[in-house]
mmCIF file of C-alpha atoms and ligand atoms in Angstrom:
data_model
loop_
_atom_site.group_PDB
_atom_site.id
_atom_site.type_symbol
_atom_site.label_atom_id
_atom_site.label_comp_id
_atom_site.label_asym_id
_atom_site.label_seq_id
_atom_site.Cartn_x
_atom_site.Cartn_y
_atom_site.Cartn_z
ATOM 1 C CA UNK A 1 -32.822 -21.690 4.228
ATOM 2 C CA UNK A 2 -30.030 -19.701 3.785
ATOM 3 C CA UNK A 3 -25.955 -21.198 2.781
ATOM 4 C CA UNK A 4 -23.523 -21.521 6.731
ATOM 5 C CA UNK A 5 -21.186 -18.879 7.379
ATOM 6 C CA UNK A 6 -17.276 -18.872 5.212
ATOM 7 C CA UNK A 7 -15.133 -19.151 8.533
ATOM 8 C CA UNK A 8 -12.584 -18.197 6.024
ATOM 9 C CA UNK A 9 -12.305 -14.365 5.320
ATOM 10 C CA UNK A 10 -10.201 -15.028 1.762
ATOM 11 C CA UNK A 11 -13.964 -16.980 1.105
ATOM 12 C CA UNK A 12 -16.258 -15.091 2.359
ATOM 13 C CA UNK A 13 -14.490 -11.077 0.995
ATOM 14 C CA UNK A 14 -13.783 -13.783 -2.594
ATOM 15 C CA UNK A 15 -18.054 -14.031 -2.009
ATOM 16 C CA UNK A 16 -18.829 -10.918 -1.480
ATOM 17 C CA UNK A 17 -17.263 -9.290 -4.127
ATOM 18 C CA UNK A 18 -18.024 -11.781 -6.718
ATOM 19 C CA UNK A 19 -21.762 -11.306 -5.701
ATOM 20 C CA UNK A 20 -22.382 -8.010 -5.476
ATOM 21 C CA UNK A 21 -25.267 -6.526 -7.602
ATOM 22 C CA UNK A 22 -23.487 -4.500 -10.974
ATOM 23 C CA UNK A 23 -19.346 -3.632 -10.694
ATOM 24 C CA UNK A 24 -18.000 -7.338 -9.436
ATOM 25 C CA UNK A 25 -14.730 -6.707 -7.319
ATOM 26 C CA UNK A 26 -11.696 -8.653 -5.306
ATOM 27 C CA UNK A 27 -10.046 -6.552 -2.898
ATOM 28 C CA UNK A 28 -6.289 -5.527 -3.613
ATOM 29 C CA UNK A 29 -5.366 -6.707 -0.419
ATOM 30 C CA UNK A 30 -5.134 -10.042 -1.361
ATOM 31 C CA UNK A 31 -2.650 -9.531 -4.726
ATOM 32 C CA UNK A 32 -0.061 -9.732 -1.940
ATOM 33 C CA UNK A 33 0.626 -13.247 -1.431
ATOM 34 C CA UNK A 34 4.574 -15.027 -2.231
ATOM 35 C CA UNK A 35 4.115 -14.706 -5.992
ATOM 36 C CA UNK A 36 2.475 -11.993 -6.023
ATOM 37 C CA UNK A 37 4.847 -10.075 -3.921
ATOM 38 C CA UNK A 38 7.678 -10.748 -6.242
ATOM 39 C CA UNK A 39 6.121 -9.505 -8.718
ATOM 40 C CA UNK A 40 5.585 -6.313 -7.234
ATOM 41 C CA UNK A 41 8.933 -6.065 -6.199
ATOM 42 C CA UNK A 42 9.742 -7.001 -10.279
ATOM 43 C CA UNK A 43 7.261 -3.703 -11.135
ATOM 44 C CA UNK A 44 9.265 -1.220 -9.211
ATOM 45 C CA UNK A 45 12.516 -1.945 -11.644
ATOM 46 C CA UNK A 46 9.834 -1.721 -14.571
ATOM 47 C CA UNK A 47 11.035 2.193 -16.012
ATOM 48 C CA UNK A 48 7.355 2.596 -17.125
ATOM 49 C CA UNK A 49 6.814 2.113 -13.105
ATOM 50 C CA UNK A 50 8.228 5.247 -11.860
ATOM 51 C CA UNK A 51 6.745 5.076 -8.245
ATOM 52 C CA UNK A 52 8.831 3.702 -6.856
ATOM 53 C CA UNK A 53 12.509 4.907 -7.547
ATOM 54 C CA UNK A 54 10.434 8.781 -6.387
ATOM 55 C CA UNK A 55 9.859 7.913 -3.461
ATOM 56 C CA UNK A 56 13.424 6.614 -2.519
ATOM 57 C CA UNK A 57 15.100 9.346 -4.070
ATOM 58 C CA UNK A 58 13.293 11.748 -2.824
ATOM 59 C CA UNK A 59 13.988 10.157 0.778
ATOM 60 C CA UNK A 60 16.940 9.920 0.115
ATOM 61 C CA UNK A 61 17.197 13.786 -0.415
ATOM 62 C CA UNK A 62 15.068 14.995 2.230
ATOM 63 C CA UNK A 63 15.586 11.955 5.197
ATOM 64 C CA UNK A 64 18.449 14.805 7.063
ATOM 65 C CA UNK A 65 15.762 17.518 6.306
ATOM 66 C CA UNK A 66 13.191 14.955 7.441
ATOM 67 C CA UNK A 67 14.780 13.947 11.002
ATOM 68 C CA UNK A 68 15.636 17.566 11.318
ATOM 69 C CA UNK A 69 12.255 19.189 11.877
ATOM 70 C CA UNK A 70 11.165 15.999 13.860
ATOM 71 C CA UNK A 71 13.630 15.025 16.441
ATOM 72 C CA UNK A 72 12.647 17.226 19.298
ATOM 73 C CA UNK A 73 16.587 19.409 19.862
ATOM 74 C CA UNK A 74 14.185 20.229 23.427
ATOM 75 C CA UNK A 75 14.556 16.481 24.429
ATOM 76 C CA UNK A 76 17.934 15.281 26.071
ATOM 77 C CA UNK A 77 18.871 13.107 25.194
ATOM 78 C CA UNK A 78 17.410 13.186 21.629
ATOM 79 C CA UNK A 79 14.100 10.261 21.651
ATOM 80 C CA UNK A 80 12.407 9.685 18.379
ATOM 81 C CA UNK A 81 11.729 6.056 17.482
ATOM 82 C CA UNK A 82 10.625 5.317 14.673
ATOM 83 C CA UNK A 83 8.155 3.235 13.374
ATOM 84 C CA UNK A 84 6.347 1.328 9.366
ATOM 85 C CA UNK A 85 3.130 0.342 8.628
ATOM 86 C CA UNK A 86 3.728 -2.440 5.283
ATOM 87 C CA UNK A 87 8.024 -1.743 5.574
ATOM 88 C CA UNK A 88 8.595 -4.559 3.202
ATOM 89 C CA UNK A 89 12.627 -4.839 3.382
ATOM 90 C CA UNK A 90 12.382 -1.031 3.945
ATOM 91 C CA UNK A 91 15.217 -0.442 2.019
ATOM 92 C CA UNK A 92 13.690 2.906 1.659
ATOM 93 C CA UNK A 93 13.887 3.992 5.414
ATOM 94 C CA UNK A 94 17.683 3.346 5.100
ATOM 95 C CA UNK A 95 18.540 6.774 4.231
ATOM 96 C CA UNK A 96 16.315 7.595 7.372
ATOM 97 C CA UNK A 97 17.486 5.742 9.919
ATOM 98 C CA UNK A 98 21.160 6.953 8.252
ATOM 99 C CA UNK A 99 19.908 11.019 9.261
ATOM 100 C CA UNK A 100 18.416 9.564 13.366
ATOM 101 C CA UNK A 101 21.987 7.875 13.578
ATOM 102 C CA UNK A 102 23.885 11.122 13.531
ATOM 103 C CA UNK A 103 21.778 12.714 16.280
ATOM 104 C CA UNK A 104 21.164 9.771 18.923
ATOM 105 C CA UNK A 105 21.295 5.514 18.927
ATOM 106 C CA UNK A 106 18.205 4.922 16.598
ATOM 107 C CA UNK A 107 15.163 2.633 17.228
ATOM 108 C CA UNK A 108 12.805 0.644 14.089
ATOM 109 C CA UNK A 109 9.760 -0.922 14.780
ATOM 110 C CA UNK A 110 8.674 -2.722 10.860
ATOM 111 C CA UNK A 111 5.455 -3.454 10.917
ATOM 112 C CA UNK A 112 4.248 -6.329 8.194
ATOM 113 C CA UNK A 113 2.520 -9.513 7.789
ATOM 114 C CA UNK A 114 5.603 -10.717 5.733
ATOM 115 C CA UNK A 115 7.722 -12.879 7.965
ATOM 116 C CA UNK A 116 10.050 -13.346 5.081
ATOM 117 C CA UNK A 117 10.298 -9.119 4.360
ATOM 118 C CA UNK A 118 10.686 -8.294 8.407
ATOM 119 C CA UNK A 119 13.766 -11.020 8.580
ATOM 120 C CA UNK A 120 14.823 -9.365 5.348
ATOM 121 C CA UNK A 121 14.215 -5.924 6.503
ATOM 122 C CA UNK A 122 16.221 -7.307 10.727
ATOM 123 C CA UNK A 123 18.905 -9.104 8.507
ATOM 124 C CA UNK A 124 20.110 -5.477 6.766
ATOM 125 C CA UNK A 125 18.862 -2.473 9.091
ATOM 126 C CA UNK A 126 20.312 -4.536 12.135
ATOM 127 C CA UNK A 127 23.497 -2.844 11.819
ATOM 128 C CA UNK A 128 21.944 1.305 11.699
ATOM 129 C CA UNK A 129 19.148 0.622 14.067
ATOM 130 C CA UNK A 130 17.888 -1.061 16.727
ATOM 131 C CA UNK A 131 15.402 -3.802 15.130
ATOM 132 C CA UNK A 132 11.907 -4.645 16.677
ATOM 133 C CA UNK A 133 10.681 -5.976 13.753
ATOM 134 C CA UNK A 134 6.881 -6.638 14.708
ATOM 135 C CA UNK A 135 4.685 -9.452 12.163
ATOM 136 C CA UNK A 136 1.008 -7.198 12.544
ATOM 137 C CA UNK A 137 -1.874 -5.681 10.143
ATOM 138 C CA UNK A 138 -0.622 -1.936 10.793
ATOM 139 C CA UNK A 139 -3.317 -0.926 12.974
ATOM 140 C CA UNK A 140 -2.406 -3.663 15.485
ATOM 141 C CA UNK A 141 1.618 -2.829 14.602
ATOM 142 C CA UNK A 142 1.762 0.509 15.697
ATOM 143 C CA UNK A 143 -1.009 0.811 18.701
ATOM 144 C CA UNK A 144 1.461 -1.547 19.977
ATOM 145 C CA UNK A 145 4.011 0.214 19.854
ATOM 146 C CA UNK A 146 2.280 3.408 21.190
ATOM 147 C CA UNK A 147 2.106 0.678 23.818
ATOM 148 C CA UNK A 148 5.620 0.460 24.010
ATOM 149 C CA UNK A 149 6.882 3.909 24.237
ATOM 150 C CA UNK A 150 8.320 5.991 27.403
ATOM 151 C CA UNK A 151 7.132 9.094 27.972
ATOM 152 C CA UNK A 152 9.749 11.652 26.458
ATOM 153 C CA UNK A 153 9.962 9.953 23.486
ATOM 154 C CA UNK A 154 8.408 11.127 20.324
ATOM 155 C CA UNK A 155 7.323 8.695 17.199
ATOM 156 C CA UNK A 156 7.532 9.077 13.819
ATOM 157 C CA UNK A 157 6.526 7.201 11.648
ATOM 158 C CA UNK A 158 6.617 6.156 8.177
ATOM 159 C CA UNK A 159 3.523 5.213 5.616
ATOM 160 C CA UNK A 160 5.317 5.216 2.086
ATOM 161 C CA UNK A 161 5.016 4.035 -1.489
ATOM 162 C CA UNK A 162 2.169 5.565 -1.982
ATOM 163 C CA UNK A 163 0.375 2.943 -0.176
ATOM 164 C CA UNK A 164 -2.372 5.483 0.687
ATOM 165 C CA UNK A 165 -3.675 5.544 -2.993
ATOM 166 C CA UNK A 166 -5.185 2.280 -2.929
ATOM 167 C CA UNK A 167 -7.499 2.798 -0.014
ATOM 168 C CA UNK A 168 -10.655 4.411 -1.054
ATOM 169 C CA UNK A 169 -10.568 7.990 -0.978
ATOM 170 C CA UNK A 170 -13.333 8.214 2.326
ATOM 171 C CA UNK A 171 -10.823 5.321 4.174
ATOM 172 C CA UNK A 172 -7.860 7.056 3.606
ATOM 173 C CA UNK A 173 -9.268 9.813 5.145
ATOM 174 C CA UNK A 174 -10.090 7.162 7.878
ATOM 175 C CA UNK A 175 -6.776 4.977 7.839
ATOM 176 C CA UNK A 176 -5.503 8.813 8.278
ATOM 177 C CA UNK A 177 -7.985 8.934 11.273
ATOM 178 C CA UNK A 178 -7.341 5.834 13.089
ATOM 179 C CA UNK A 179 -2.938 6.483 13.173
ATOM 180 C CA UNK A 180 -4.069 9.657 14.149
ATOM 181 C CA UNK A 181 -5.747 8.263 17.521
ATOM 182 C CA UNK A 182 -2.600 5.606 18.312
ATOM 183 C CA UNK A 183 -0.218 8.934 18.739
ATOM 184 C CA UNK A 184 0.675 11.975 20.626
ATOM 185 C CA UNK A 185 0.342 15.194 19.986
ATOM 186 C CA UNK A 186 4.072 16.302 18.921
ATOM 187 C CA UNK A 187 4.318 12.326 17.356
ATOM 188 C CA UNK A 188 4.895 12.746 13.470
ATOM 189 C CA UNK A 189 3.390 10.847 10.059
ATOM 190 C CA UNK A 190 5.493 10.650 6.955
ATOM 191 C CA UNK A 191 3.407 10.065 3.811
ATOM 192 C CA UNK A 192 4.514 9.080 0.464
ATOM 193 C CA UNK A 193 1.595 9.817 -2.490
ATOM 194 C CA UNK A 194 2.202 9.197 -6.218
ATOM 195 C CA UNK A 195 1.492 12.351 -7.267
ATOM 196 C CA UNK A 196 -1.949 13.501 -10.373
ATOM 197 C CA UNK A 197 1.150 13.509 -14.066
ATOM 198 C CA UNK A 198 0.034 12.316 -17.666
ATOM 199 C CA UNK A 199 -3.036 9.593 -18.012
ATOM 200 C CA UNK A 200 -0.222 8.880 -20.574
ATOM 201 C CA UNK A 201 2.577 8.208 -17.843
ATOM 202 C CA UNK A 202 -0.036 6.315 -15.703
ATOM 203 C CA UNK A 203 -1.544 4.284 -18.150
ATOM 204 C CA UNK A 204 2.026 2.552 -18.978
ATOM 205 C CA UNK A 205 2.856 2.365 -15.297
ATOM 206 C CA UNK A 206 -0.412 0.162 -14.874
ATOM 207 C CA UNK A 207 -0.629 -1.373 -18.321
ATOM 208 C CA UNK A 208 3.065 -2.161 -19.495
ATOM 209 C CA UNK A 209 4.950 -4.134 -22.459
ATOM 210 C CA UNK A 210 6.228 -6.513 -20.484
ATOM 211 C CA UNK A 211 2.931 -8.177 -19.042
ATOM 212 C CA UNK A 212 4.385 -8.046 -15.890
ATOM 213 C CA UNK A 213 1.246 -6.265 -13.941
ATOM 214 C CA UNK A 214 -0.526 -8.000 -16.218
ATOM 215 C CA UNK A 215 0.322 -11.081 -14.243
ATOM 216 C CA UNK A 216 0.800 -9.020 -11.056
ATOM 217 C CA UNK A 217 -3.405 -8.895 -11.860
ATOM 218 C CA UNK A 218 -4.156 -12.613 -12.550
ATOM 219 C CA UNK A 219 -2.634 -13.811 -10.676
ATOM 220 C CA UNK A 220 -5.061 -12.881 -8.183
ATOM 221 C CA UNK A 221 -7.735 -15.415 -9.912
ATOM 222 C CA UNK A 222 -4.163 -18.606 -9.719
ATOM 223 C CA UNK A 223 -4.336 -17.543 -6.030
ATOM 224 C CA UNK A 224 -8.110 -18.499 -6.215
ATOM 225 C CA UNK A 225 -7.071 -20.732 -8.105
ATOM 226 C CA UNK A 226 -4.697 -22.580 -5.555
ATOM 227 C CA UNK A 227 -6.419 -21.526 -2.279
ATOM 228 C CA UNK A 228 -10.303 -21.820 -2.786
ATOM 229 C CA UNK A 229 -10.346 -24.829 -4.738
ATOM 230 C CA UNK A 230 -10.783 -22.540 -8.062
ATOM 231 C CA UNK A 231 -11.608 -23.643 -12.164
ATOM 232 C CA UNK A 232 -10.768 -20.116 -12.802
ATOM 233 C CA UNK A 233 -8.514 -20.452 -16.449
ATOM 234 C CA UNK A 234 -7.024 -17.112 -16.351
ATOM 235 C CA UNK A 235 -6.367 -17.235 -20.509
ATOM 236 C CA UNK A 236 -9.528 -17.023 -20.412
ATOM 237 C CA UNK A 237 -8.854 -13.611 -19.023
ATOM 238 C CA UNK A 238 -7.251 -9.741 -19.451
ATOM 239 C CA UNK A 239 -5.606 -6.636 -17.734
ATOM 240 C CA UNK A 240 -7.347 -3.401 -18.506
ATOM 241 C CA UNK A 241 -6.658 -0.809 -17.085
ATOM 242 C CA UNK A 242 -8.693 3.264 -17.133
ATOM 243 C CA UNK A 243 -7.758 6.144 -15.130
ATOM 244 C CA UNK A 244 -10.761 8.354 -14.476
ATOM 245 C CA UNK A 245 -9.925 11.797 -14.080
ATOM 246 C CA UNK A 246 -13.211 12.499 -11.467
ATOM 247 C CA UNK A 247 -11.715 10.106 -8.726
ATOM 248 C CA UNK A 248 -8.220 10.900 -9.806
ATOM 249 C CA UNK A 249 -7.063 7.181 -9.988
ATOM 250 C CA UNK A 250 -5.855 4.897 -11.481
ATOM 251 C CA UNK A 251 -9.105 1.609 -12.112
ATOM 252 C CA UNK A 252 -7.128 -2.652 -12.758
ATOM 253 C CA UNK A 253 -9.709 -4.381 -13.431
ATOM 254 C CA UNK A 254 -9.527 -8.303 -15.032
ATOM 255 C CA UNK A 255 -11.666 -9.489 -17.963
ATOM 256 C CA UNK A 256 -13.237 -12.001 -19.041
ATOM 257 C CA UNK A 257 -12.891 -12.428 -23.000
ATOM 258 C CA UNK A 258 -15.780 -14.585 -23.400
ATOM 259 C CA UNK A 259 -18.717 -15.633 -21.929
ATOM 260 C CA UNK A 260 -18.284 -18.416 -19.121
ATOM 261 C CA UNK A 261 -18.912 -20.259 -15.923
ATOM 262 C CA UNK A 262 -17.021 -20.495 -13.238
ATOM 263 C CA UNK A 263 -16.825 -22.870 -9.424
ATOM 264 C CA UNK A 264 -15.069 -21.784 -6.853
ATOM 265 C CA UNK A 265 -15.465 -24.739 -4.106
ATOM 266 C CA UNK A 266 -14.225 -23.101 -0.808
ATOM 267 C CA UNK A 267 -16.643 -20.483 -1.447
ATOM 268 C CA UNK A 268 -19.170 -22.521 -2.318
ATOM 269 C CA UNK A 269 -19.934 -20.257 -4.583
ATOM 270 C CA UNK A 270 -19.951 -20.535 -8.494
ATOM 271 C CA UNK A 271 -20.010 -17.081 -10.362
ATOM 272 C CA UNK A 272 -21.273 -16.449 -14.484
ATOM 273 C CA UNK A 273 -19.552 -13.888 -16.757
ATOM 274 C CA UNK A 274 -21.013 -12.460 -19.561
ATOM 275 C CA UNK A 275 -18.038 -11.679 -22.209
ATOM 276 C CA UNK A 276 -16.144 -8.346 -21.140
ATOM 277 C CA UNK A 277 -17.924 -8.800 -18.197
ATOM 278 C CA UNK A 278 -15.259 -6.759 -15.825
ATOM 279 C CA UNK A 279 -13.849 -7.484 -11.952
ATOM 280 C CA UNK A 280 -12.352 -5.042 -10.502
ATOM 281 C CA UNK A 281 -9.059 -5.478 -8.311
ATOM 282 C CA UNK A 282 -7.844 -2.574 -7.818
ATOM 283 C CA UNK A 283 -7.633 1.332 -6.854
ATOM 284 C CA UNK A 284 -4.927 3.777 -7.207
ATOM 285 C CA UNK A 285 -5.570 7.690 -6.124
ATOM 286 C CA UNK A 286 -3.751 10.104 -7.840
ATOM 287 C CA UNK A 287 -2.766 13.113 -5.537
ATOM 288 C CA UNK A 288 -2.296 16.763 -5.738
ATOM 289 C CA UNK A 289 -0.018 18.007 -3.083
ATOM 290 C CA UNK A 290 -2.737 20.284 -2.077
ATOM 291 C CA UNK A 291 -4.984 17.881 -1.109
ATOM 292 C CA UNK A 292 -2.451 15.725 1.190
ATOM 293 C CA UNK A 293 -2.590 19.529 3.321
ATOM 294 C CA UNK A 294 -6.886 18.922 3.677
ATOM 295 C CA UNK A 295 -6.374 15.331 3.981
ATOM 296 C CA UNK A 296 -4.289 16.157 7.122
ATOM 297 C CA UNK A 297 -6.278 18.467 8.582
ATOM 298 C CA UNK A 298 -9.222 16.323 8.610
ATOM 299 C CA UNK A 299 -7.776 13.290 10.721
ATOM 300 C CA UNK A 300 -6.224 15.555 13.420
ATOM 301 C CA UNK A 301 -2.874 16.667 11.804
ATOM 302 C CA UNK A 302 -1.127 19.472 9.916
ATOM 303 C CA UNK A 303 1.072 19.475 6.712
ATOM 304 C CA UNK A 304 4.805 20.353 8.801
ATOM 305 C CA UNK A 305 6.657 20.337 5.113
ATOM 306 C CA UNK A 306 6.759 18.146 1.893
ATOM 307 C CA UNK A 307 9.039 17.154 -0.751
ATOM 308 C CA UNK A 308 8.236 16.394 -4.506
ATOM 309 C CA UNK A 309 10.848 14.944 -6.749
ATOM 310 C CA UNK A 310 11.325 16.175 -9.766
ATOM 311 C CA UNK A 311 11.063 13.421 -12.413
ATOM 312 C CA UNK A 312 8.265 11.691 -11.442
ATOM 313 C CA UNK A 313 6.001 13.895 -9.303
ATOM 314 C CA UNK A 314 5.748 12.105 -6.407
ATOM 315 C CA UNK A 315 5.612 13.958 -2.405
ATOM 316 C CA UNK A 316 6.572 12.747 0.442
ATOM 317 C CA UNK A 317 4.765 14.439 3.099
ATOM 318 C CA UNK A 318 5.516 15.828 6.641
ATOM 319 C CA UNK A 319 2.287 15.680 9.065
ATOM 320 C CA UNK A 320 3.003 16.417 12.694
ATOM 321 C CA UNK A 321 0.234 15.380 15.546
ATOM 322 C CA UNK A 322 -1.410 18.283 15.706
HETATM 323 C C1 AVI B 401 1.238 -1.055 -3.694
HETATM 324 N N1 AVI B 401 0.688 -0.137 -4.970
HETATM 325 C C2 AVI B 401 1.335 1.111 -3.790
HETATM 326 C C3 AVI B 401 1.256 0.328 -5.692
HETATM 327 C C4 AVI B 401 0.408 1.355 -6.717
HETATM 328 O O1 AVI B 401 1.245 1.508 -7.486
HETATM 329 O O2 AVI B 401 -0.857 1.305 -6.266
HETATM 330 C C5 AVI B 401 0.406 -0.905 -6.538
HETATM 331 C C6 AVI B 401 0.654 -1.081 -8.096
HETATM 332 N N2 AVI B 401 -0.523 -1.795 -8.935
HETATM 333 C C7 AVI B 401 -0.221 -1.761 -9.927
HETATM 334 N N3 AVI B 401 0.963 -1.482 -9.669
HETATM 335 C C8 AVI B 401 1.280 -0.872 -8.755
#
């Protein structure tokens, strides 16, 4: 007789990942509880992790060009609305709203699962734009924005920070296609992607000497202990990263130092780890600029412009719904 189904999504996904044949896995979306989000925020300040600063620099430098490209000159009054998937506190978006405000009243829909982040976002960007915070998953939120729009409005969607790099390669195109399905021809998507760079630079970015990324990764086990009544001994796991040239991605793992058994009561699971066995927790894909063009075409967009940072290879690509 098989065990009754688990009614807790987290428990179900943890059980599926830790019982699969071959490589054990855990879904990276669960890295971001309150502790994980605070640790990720700390990562963005690390000297070795240039991604977030590069993202912000390119946006700052080209926000005006972006708005010139997407705000249709034939629409009177100009009628562009913006929505951001996974806005967090919306810090990087400030420059875009400032440029937009020079032309028209700015309307901004930040979409995020974190109520705290949305509150902060509304507070900080409220003086610049009419902000409609939406606490929802990316596509649910975007569908709702699409439903609320009125004829004649152009929608600019922001998906920044190279979060697309955390999707499996095929899933990334599926996700872009799903975004396209929410849009009308002429709407646009600004997509931030981290670019391929020397391996040593990437390894340092994801395995920093201060151990912040290690803490971010290990917190996933701590979260399972807290939320699923488990007994992972965090000192018996270590953070390891490797770079796959072929797949163009950093692969982040947690490696068991010893042979050990872990109980995860809410998932009704007992897991056996061999010495050095790993749990794969996150993939961070890196892109070549021309690959963005291929992904855009495969998902119903055309690449209209691309801006790259001079210091840390990172691209902001403007995709227009074909
Ligand atoms: C959120 N995401 C784009 C980060 C990245 O670089 O892929 C997550 C991260 N993982 C470890 N460091 C940062």
